[in-house]
CSV table of C-alpha atoms in Angstrom, one decimal:
chain,number,residue,atom,x,y,z
A,1,MET,CA,-8.8,-0.1,-51.1
A,2,TRP,CA,-10.6,-3.0,-51.6
A,3,SER,CA,-11.3,-2.8,-48.1
A,4,LEU,CA,-12.3,0.4,-47.8
A,5,LEU,CA,-14.8,-0.2,-50.7
A,6,PHE,CA,-16.0,-3.4,-49.0
A,7,ALA,CA,-15.7,-1.3,-45.4
A,8,LEU,CA,-18.7,1.3,-47.6
A,9,PHE,CA,-20.5,-1.7,-48.6
A,10,ALA,CA,-21.1,-3.1,-45.2
A,11,VAL,CA,-22.0,0.4,-44.2
A,12,LEU,CA,-24.9,1.5,-47.3
A,13,THR,CA,-25.8,-2.1,-46.8
A,14,TYR,CA,-26.8,-1.6,-42.9
A,15,SER,CA,-28.2,1.4,-43.5
A,16,GLN,CA,-29.9,0.5,-45.2
A,17,TYR,CA,-31.8,-2.1,-43.4
A,18,ALA,CA,-32.1,-0.1,-40.7
A,19,HIS,CA,-33.9,2.4,-42.6
A,20,GLY,CA,-35.8,-0.3,-44.4
A,21,GLN,CA,-35.2,1.6,-47.9
A,22,THR,CA,-34.2,-1.4,-50.6
A,23,CYS,CA,-34.5,-4.7,-49.1
A,24,LYS,CA,-37.2,-6.5,-50.6
A,25,THR,CA,-37.0,-9.7,-49.2
A,26,PHE,CA,-37.3,-10.1,-45.8
A,27,VAL,CA,-36.1,-13.2,-43.0
A,28,LYS,CA,-38.3,-14.7,-40.1
A,29,VAL,CA,-36.9,-13.7,-36.8
A,30,LEU,CA,-39.3,-15.2,-34.2
A,31,ASP,CA,-41.8,-18.4,-34.0
A,32,ASN,CA,-45.5,-17.9,-32.5
A,33,VAL,CA,-45.6,-14.4,-31.2
A,34,TYR,CA,-47.9,-12.1,-29.7
A,35,PHE,CA,-49.5,-10.0,-32.2
A,36,LYS,CA,-51.1,-7.3,-30.1
A,37,ASP,CA,-47.3,-6.5,-28.3
A,38,ASP,CA,-44.8,-4.1,-29.5
A,39,PHE,CA,-42.6,-3.7,-31.8
A,40,GLY,CA,-42.1,-0.4,-31.8
A,41,GLU,CA,-44.6,0.8,-34.8
A,42,SER,CA,-47.0,3.6,-35.0
A,43,LYS,CA,-48.8,2.2,-37.8
A,44,ARG,CA,-49.8,-1.6,-39.0
A,45,LYS,CA,-52.6,-2.6,-41.2
A,46,THR,CA,-54.1,-6.6,-41.1
A,47,VAL,CA,-54.5,-8.0,-44.8
A,48,VAL,CA,-56.8,-10.9,-44.3
A,49,ALA,CA,-56.4,-14.3,-45.3
A,50,SER,CA,-52.8,-12.8,-47.6
A,51,LYS,CA,-50.7,-15.6,-49.3
A,52,ASP,CA,-48.0,-13.9,-49.4
A,53,CYS,CA,-47.7,-11.2,-46.7
A,54,GLN,CA,-43.9,-10.4,-48.3
A,55,ALA,CA,-45.3,-9.1,-51.5
A,56,ALA,CA,-48.2,-7.1,-49.8
A,57,CYS,CA,-45.8,-5.3,-47.5
A,58,ASN,CA,-43.4,-4.4,-50.5
A,59,SER,CA,-46.1,-3.2,-52.0
A,60,GLU,CA,-48.1,-1.0,-49.5
A,61,THR,CA,-48.8,2.4,-50.3
A,62,THR,CA,-50.2,3.0,-46.9
A,63,PHE,CA,-47.0,4.1,-45.6
A,64,LYS,CA,-43.0,2.5,-45.9
A,65,CYS,CA,-43.7,-1.4,-44.5
A,66,ALA,CA,-40.8,-2.2,-42.1
A,67,GLY,CA,-41.7,-5.8,-41.0
A,68,PHE,CA,-44.6,-8.0,-40.4
A,69,LEU,CA,-46.3,-11.2,-38.7
A,70,TRP,CA,-47.6,-14.0,-40.5
A,71,VAL,CA,-49.6,-16.4,-40.1
A,72,SER,CA,-48.2,-18.8,-43.5
A,73,PRO,CA,-49.3,-20.3,-45.8
A,74,SER,CA,-52.2,-18.6,-46.2
A,75,GLY,CA,-53.6,-16.9,-42.9
A,76,ASP,CA,-53.4,-13.3,-41.9
A,77,CYS,CA,-51.1,-10.3,-42.4
A,78,ILE,CA,-50.3,-7.4,-40.5
A,79,LEU,CA,-48.0,-4.7,-41.7
A,80,LEU,CA,-45.9,-2.4,-40.0
A,81,ASP,CA,-44.3,0.6,-40.2
A,82,GLN,CA,-41.5,0.4,-38.3
A,83,ILE,CA,-40.0,-2.5,-35.4
A,84,SER,CA,-37.0,-2.4,-32.9
A,85,LEU,CA,-35.3,-5.1,-33.0
A,86,SER,CA,-34.3,-4.0,-29.0
A,87,LYS,CA,-37.5,-4.8,-28.0
A,88,LYS,CA,-38.3,-8.5,-26.5
A,89,VAL,CA,-40.9,-10.1,-27.5
A,90,LEU,CA,-43.6,-12.0,-26.1
A,91,VAL,CA,-44.0,-15.9,-27.4
A,92,THR,CA,-46.8,-17.5,-26.8
A,93,ASN,CA,-49.5,-20.2,-28.7
A,94,SER,CA,-49.9,-17.9,-30.7
A,95,LEU,CA,-49.1,-18.7,-34.8
A,96,TYR,CA,-48.0,-15.6,-35.8
A,97,ASP,CA,-44.1,-15.2,-37.4
A,98,LEU,CA,-42.5,-12.3,-36.9
A,99,TYR,CA,-40.3,-10.8,-40.7
A,100,VAL,CA,-37.8,-8.3,-41.2
A,101,PRO,CA,-35.9,-7.2,-43.8
A,102,PHE,CA,-32.6,-8.9,-44.7
A,103,CYS,CA,-30.9,-7.1,-46.9
A,104,GLY,CA,-27.7,-9.9,-47.4
A,105,GLY,CA,-24.5,-9.3,-48.0
A,106,ALA,CA,-21.9,-8.8,-45.5
A,107,GLN,CA,-23.9,-8.6,-42.6
A,108,ALA,CA,-25.6,-10.8,-40.5
A,109,ALA,CA,-29.3,-11.8,-40.1
A,110,PRO,CA,-31.4,-10.0,-37.8
A,111,SER,CA,-32.2,-11.2,-33.9
A,112,ILE,CA,-34.7,-9.9,-32.0
A,113,GLY,CA,-34.9,-10.8,-27.6
A,114,SER,CA,-37.6,-12.6,-26.6
A,115,CYS,CA,-39.8,-13.2,-23.4
A,116,LYS,CA,-42.4,-16.1,-22.4
A,117,TYR,CA,-44.6,-17.8,-19.3
A,118,GLU,CA,-42.4,-20.1,-17.9
A,119,VAL,CA,-43.5,-22.3,-14.8
A,120,THR,CA,-40.5,-21.4,-12.3
A,121,LYS,CA,-42.4,-22.3,-9.0
A,122,SER,CA,-44.7,-25.0,-8.1
A,123,ASN,CA,-46.0,-25.6,-4.4
A,124,VAL,CA,-46.8,-22.2,-4.6
A,125,ALA,CA,-48.2,-19.6,-2.9
A,126,VAL,CA,-48.6,-15.7,-3.3
A,127,ALA,CA,-50.6,-13.5,-1.0
A,128,ASP,CA,-52.7,-10.3,-3.1
A,129,GLY,CA,-53.0,-11.1,-6.0
A,130,VAL,CA,-56.4,-10.5,-8.8
A,131,GLN,CA,-58.2,-12.2,-9.3
A,132,PRO,CA,-60.2,-12.7,-12.5
A,133,GLY,CA,-62.0,-16.3,-11.5
A,134,PHE,CA,-62.0,-20.3,-12.6
A,135,ILE,CA,-60.2,-20.3,-16.0
A,136,SER,CA,-58.2,-22.0,-17.4
A,137,PRO,CA,-53.8,-21.9,-17.1
A,138,SER,CA,-54.0,-20.9,-20.9
A,139,ALA,CA,-56.6,-18.4,-20.0
A,140,CYS,CA,-55.0,-17.5,-17.1
A,141,GLN,CA,-52.1,-16.5,-19.2
A,142,ASP,CA,-53.9,-15.1,-22.1
A,143,LEU,CA,-55.4,-12.3,-19.3
A,144,CYS,CA,-51.9,-12.0,-18.2
A,145,VAL,CA,-50.8,-11.6,-21.8
A,146,GLY,CA,-53.7,-8.8,-22.2
A,147,ARG,CA,-53.1,-6.9,-19.2
A,148,PHE,CA,-56.0,-7.5,-17.6
A,149,ARG,CA,-57.6,-4.2,-15.5
A,150,ASN,CA,-54.2,-2.8,-17.0
A,151,ILE,CA,-52.0,-4.5,-15.0
A,152,GLU,CA,-48.3,-4.9,-16.6
A,153,CYS,CA,-48.1,-8.5,-15.5
A,154,THR,CA,-45.0,-10.2,-15.3
A,155,ALA,CA,-46.3,-13.0,-13.4
A,156,PHE,CA,-49.5,-15.9,-12.7
A,157,LEU,CA,-51.1,-18.9,-10.5
A,158,THR,CA,-52.5,-21.9,-11.3
A,159,SER,CA,-54.4,-24.2,-9.7
A,160,PRO,CA,-51.9,-27.8,-10.7
A,161,GLY,CA,-54.0,-30.9,-12.4
A,162,ASN,CA,-56.9,-29.2,-14.0
A,163,PRO,CA,-56.3,-28.3,-17.8
A,164,MET,CA,-59.8,-27.0,-18.1
A,165,TYR,CA,-61.0,-25.0,-15.0
A,166,SER,CA,-58.1,-23.6,-12.3
A,167,LYS,CA,-57.7,-20.4,-10.0
A,168,CYS,CA,-55.9,-17.8,-11.7
A,169,LEU,CA,-54.3,-14.8,-9.9
A,170,LEU,CA,-52.0,-12.3,-11.9
A,171,TYR,CA,-49.6,-10.1,-10.8
A,172,ALA,CA,-47.6,-7.3,-11.6
A,173,LYS,CA,-44.4,-7.8,-9.6
A,174,VAL,CA,-43.5,-11.2,-7.3
A,175,ASP,CA,-40.5,-10.7,-5.5
A,176,ASP,CA,-38.8,-14.0,-3.9
A,177,SER,CA,-40.2,-13.2,0.4
A,178,ASP,CA,-43.1,-12.7,-1.5
A,179,VAL,CA,-43.4,-17.0,-2.4
A,180,LYS,CA,-44.6,-19.1,0.2
A,181,ASP,CA,-45.1,-22.6,0.9
A,182,GLY,CA,-48.4,-23.4,-1.1
A,183,ASN,CA,-50.5,-26.1,-3.9
A,184,MET,CA,-50.2,-23.5,-6.9
A,185,VAL,CA,-48.3,-23.4,-9.6
A,186,LEU,CA,-46.1,-20.2,-10.1
A,187,TRP,CA,-45.9,-19.3,-14.5
A,188,THR,CA,-43.1,-15.9,-14.9
A,189,LYS,CA,-41.8,-14.1,-17.5
A,190,VAL,CA,-38.7,-14.8,-18.7
A,191,CYS,CA,-36.1,-13.1,-21.7
A,192,SER,CA,-33.6,-14.1,-22.5
A,193,PRO,CA,-31.2,-12.0,-25.9
């Protein structure tokens, strides 16, 4: 009897969490996320200089808030109507953290997969990249993340050594056969569960 009641409670708790119906408490699931990423939402709203993003989410009236991005403790807050935990979220040097509802009880705290750009090879060259010009390596990453010229960018090359001025090449895809000896640094989008 008790095991049946416990199972029913667990199913109801998960169902309420999945549909964003009753959880008013949120938990941080990821740091430094790219705020323009696609989280599966159809609506988003920015609350400027929020001191309590959780309260803003819980009191939102134009849509059912399912989670938020926040530069805590008093930065901008981005409310989202849906968050797909099956997506891979891009982690950058952003100050935004991702929060989702957590009902507690028998279920574990939710988690979400992430991706980031890492140096995967040095002293290389790759032909035929889109070259936006000479910029800093961090600006090159920003152009890659921001889909410069609508490129679904998964990799970029930068010049080593100078943090302020670098050649930048963007790529939708880089295969091992594309990589030759050279003098550049290859950054690749690497994802984890």
